[in-house]
Amino acid sequence: MFIPSLDLADTNQASLYSSLSFFGSVILQNGNVDQIKSLINQTGSTLYWAYANSVEEAVQLWDIGVLKVIFSLDTYQAAQSELADIGQERIAVVAPSIANLDSVKASTFIIQNAKDLEAVSAFAKKTKSCLLGHGGEKTTVVQLENVTIEAIAEYQTHQLDVIVPASRLTVKVDDDKSGKLNIAEAFLATAKTDRPDGLYTTMVVDEFNKALGLVYSSKESVAESIRLGQGVYQSRNRGLWHKGLTSGATQTLKHIDYDCDGDALRFVVEQHGAGFCHLNTRTCFGHDSGITALEKTLKDRKSNAPAGSYTARLFNDPKLLRAKILEEAEELCDATDKEEIAWEAADLIYFALAKCVSAGVSLADIEKNLNKKARKVTRRPGNAKPKYEEKKEEPVAAVQPEDNSTGRIEMMKYNLNEISGQQRNRLLLRPIIDSTEIINRVTPIMQKVRQGGDKAILDFTRQFDRVELESHTIKAPFDPALMELDPLTKKAIDQAYDNIFKFHDAQLDRETLVVETMPGVTCSRFTRPIERVGLYVPGGTAVLPSTALMLGIPAKVAGCREIVMATPPRPDGSVVPEVLYVAHKVGASHVVKAGGAQAVAAMAYGTETIPKVDKIFGPGNQYVTAAKMVAQNDTASLVAIDMPAGPSEVLVIADMTSNPSYVAADLLSQAEHGADSQVVLLAVDLTPEHLKAIEDQVHEQAVVLPRCDIIRKSIPHSYTLSMKTLEEAMQFSNDYAPEHLILHIEDAAHVLPQVDNAGSVFVGPYSPESFGDYASGTNHTLPTYGYSRMYSGVNTNGFVKHITSQECTAEGMDLLGDTVMRLAEIEGLGAHRNAVAVRIADLRK
């Protein structure tokens, strides 16, 4: 490989600064620290090598971003002990010959006199065989008096790289008169290709080494790319291909190298426009993902955010953006478990990147600075700025430092008379859920279960739940020892079971509907249970027998022949005994110890030990919801689902007769479900004192609840909307279409006729949402996200299908036949008409 050498004292070489920065190893000569720092800032490269006459100078060079410092052998030997803590990959040593180099701990050896080629080659091969501690190989570089392209290739066969002074290099093609070497030819002198057309396989990646696509290169295309500083490749059919010349999706060249075997080139580029692929995706392997996709999304939002929207405010209000960054940083610092830390870190990265995009800072700019920081060898003391340091209290001091996590918990406040119609409509919206990425993650899991069956279920349980199972299915009858409960718990479950069963049993249509639509024509409708149903019960570390009751009882009432229940296993591989007890009571045939998309797939497609079901019910996280949607849309599964799902939500309507303590408790009962829970209070003609009493209760009750940390996240993005009349409140509620509607108003029962859209309604001060969640009798699996406009909650009718029949006598045929034949004629369906005509002909002979 060729190693370019730039003389910073020679101004004639300045024209090559940009072109040579594309390469991984460039030696800098005759430059001081400031000059080299300026060059690094100018080109953005942190791959330079530079000479140092002392350790002090070397540290300065490393700290400004130099990759490798070159010491003379004498300087290195004198400072060897001071360099003991510096990685070998950061050190190169230049020596007249290979003598006395065996004990030198460096990654690169520069030999000034290589006349004894056999000895130098043997040294290089021996050195190359010793890998560096952090990976990579040691290299030997030689200085030659007269460098040619042939010499570079020849010395490579001896495991030797060759220094080429920049004064001998040019970006011009066919510049034979000057005696200079074209940079592309020098670079490719040691590259290999086995293609008959001599082209080089080339991987194109972005600044983060994410593959954009596979292309081919030639000496001509590489030379043109270096000359222009752009992505230029070789089309096998059309010659030189200047990427983006017609589409606008151009590329700025950042780096060129090839792999360890020298048979594949890599172009690192900054991709512009729609993307690399002709399908207008960023990569030829589909849409982008991760942090680069987020950057693109934020850039698009900055340009296209509607005026007044939250996104527009983020980019135009520095104080708001600063507050969000500080808020998310604090929440990340307070996070403890792995999932919460990942969640909060993602939030912080989002807002930090929003700050960067608003200031015109790109991810490439950030990475450039990270590379500089990675090159530094001087370490800071590590102390935080004084205002961020925790002050340690003296033992005698009784007052503890203020804990920011104990700040007031309160909802946002609006007044219907003070907001525009557009603002009212925005209050009706839920957070946008983009399920595309989640579905892309879920679909491969489901396909693997469909193809791999039981083995795939066990593999995914091991991967996601970290539980090693011998068998993932428990078949009825269930072992009583696995369902042992304390008497109080058993009594509570039995009481809830009785109430829920009674209400759902009353819903079942047992009578056949029979209607004689005209003389001799009788129509009927009757119900039949869905034969096989799958019930998803979230769990694992949680105990959720209530969901098992809400799904299992209507299935039992409906008479479903086979009930399959799926729930994640506990860390010891067992099923929560409360859930297994409910499975026993409702007559489940199988309990599948699996969660997530794999459990949904098992029930949708069936496995060797898990029956395929016809319909899947039950709540779950975003992956379960996405899996249900994928299953329903896959004709291979032939499975239905109960309803779409979103974050849990409650809307409370309160007037002056309401008890502030009760109202606050009902708001908090939903706020504790998750950080994305939606909580709305409609305050009907409340005095400021009454509203403040509710707000005070929200804070006072929340701070003593075990899930206060979650409430601190959900309540701040929830809101109170004040209005004058109950009619306004009911109109807003119907437009919002809540999952749970709670009426803390005078004579609440008389308002039920005005409720058009809601999953379930809780009437009056003694009807908390918790009753519906557990034991009053109604079902707690309800439509969220505004779907109560068109969906019902889970009920007995969801577990049955209605079949219609009709029976016509000769009289009915004679009376209705002409009507049917005429309608069939109008629609041009002759066979339909004929089916009636042949009978009419017999009757009217």
Short mmCIF file of C-alpha atoms in Angstrom, two decimals, residues 493-508 510 546 548-560 563 582 585-587 774-779 795-796:
data_model
loop_
_atom_site.label_atom_id
_atom_site.label_comp_id
_atom_site.label_asym_id
_atom_site.label_seq_id
_atom_site.Cartn_x
_atom_site.Cartn_y
_atom_site.Cartn_z
CA ILE A 493 -60.98 -14.31 42.27
CA ASP A 494 -64.09 -16.43 42.81
CA GLN A 495 -66.22 -13.37 43.65
CA ALA A 496 -64.97 -11.51 40.58
CA TYR A 497 -65.57 -14.62 38.45
CA ASP A 498 -69.20 -14.88 39.59
CA ASN A 499 -69.99 -11.23 38.83
CA ILE A 500 -68.26 -11.21 35.44
CA PHE A 501 -69.88 -14.52 34.49
CA LYS A 502 -73.36 -13.29 35.45
CA PHE A 503 -73.07 -10.13 33.32
CA HIS A 504 -71.54 -11.88 30.31
CA ASP A 505 -73.98 -14.79 30.48
CA ALA A 506 -76.85 -12.31 30.20
CA GLN A 507 -75.37 -11.00 26.92
CA LEU A 508 -75.62 -14.31 25.06
CA ARG A 510 -79.80 -18.03 23.15
CA SER A 546 -58.10 -9.94 35.97
CA ALA A 548 -57.51 -13.85 32.30
CA LEU A 549 -61.01 -13.47 33.81
CA MET A 550 -62.09 -10.80 31.34
CA LEU A 551 -61.08 -12.91 28.35
CA GLY A 552 -61.74 -16.41 29.62
CA ILE A 553 -65.26 -15.96 31.02
CA PRO A 554 -66.97 -14.72 27.82
CA ALA A 555 -65.21 -17.54 25.93
CA LYS A 556 -66.65 -20.05 28.39
CA VAL A 557 -70.12 -18.48 28.30
CA ALA A 558 -70.11 -18.52 24.50
CA GLY A 559 -69.26 -22.23 24.51
CA CYS A 560 -65.96 -22.04 22.60
CA ILE A 563 -59.61 -22.05 24.72
CA VAL A 582 -58.44 -18.77 36.21
CA LYS A 585 -62.00 -22.21 35.99
CA VAL A 586 -62.78 -21.11 32.43
CA GLY A 587 -61.91 -24.52 30.97
CA TYR A 774 -61.60 -6.24 38.40
CA ALA A 775 -64.96 -7.37 39.62
CA SER A 776 -68.16 -5.39 38.95
CA GLY A 777 -68.97 -7.60 35.97
CA THR A 778 -68.22 -5.46 32.91
CA ASN A 779 -65.17 -6.20 30.77
CA ASN A 795 -68.02 -9.05 25.28
CA THR A 796 -69.72 -12.39 24.81
#
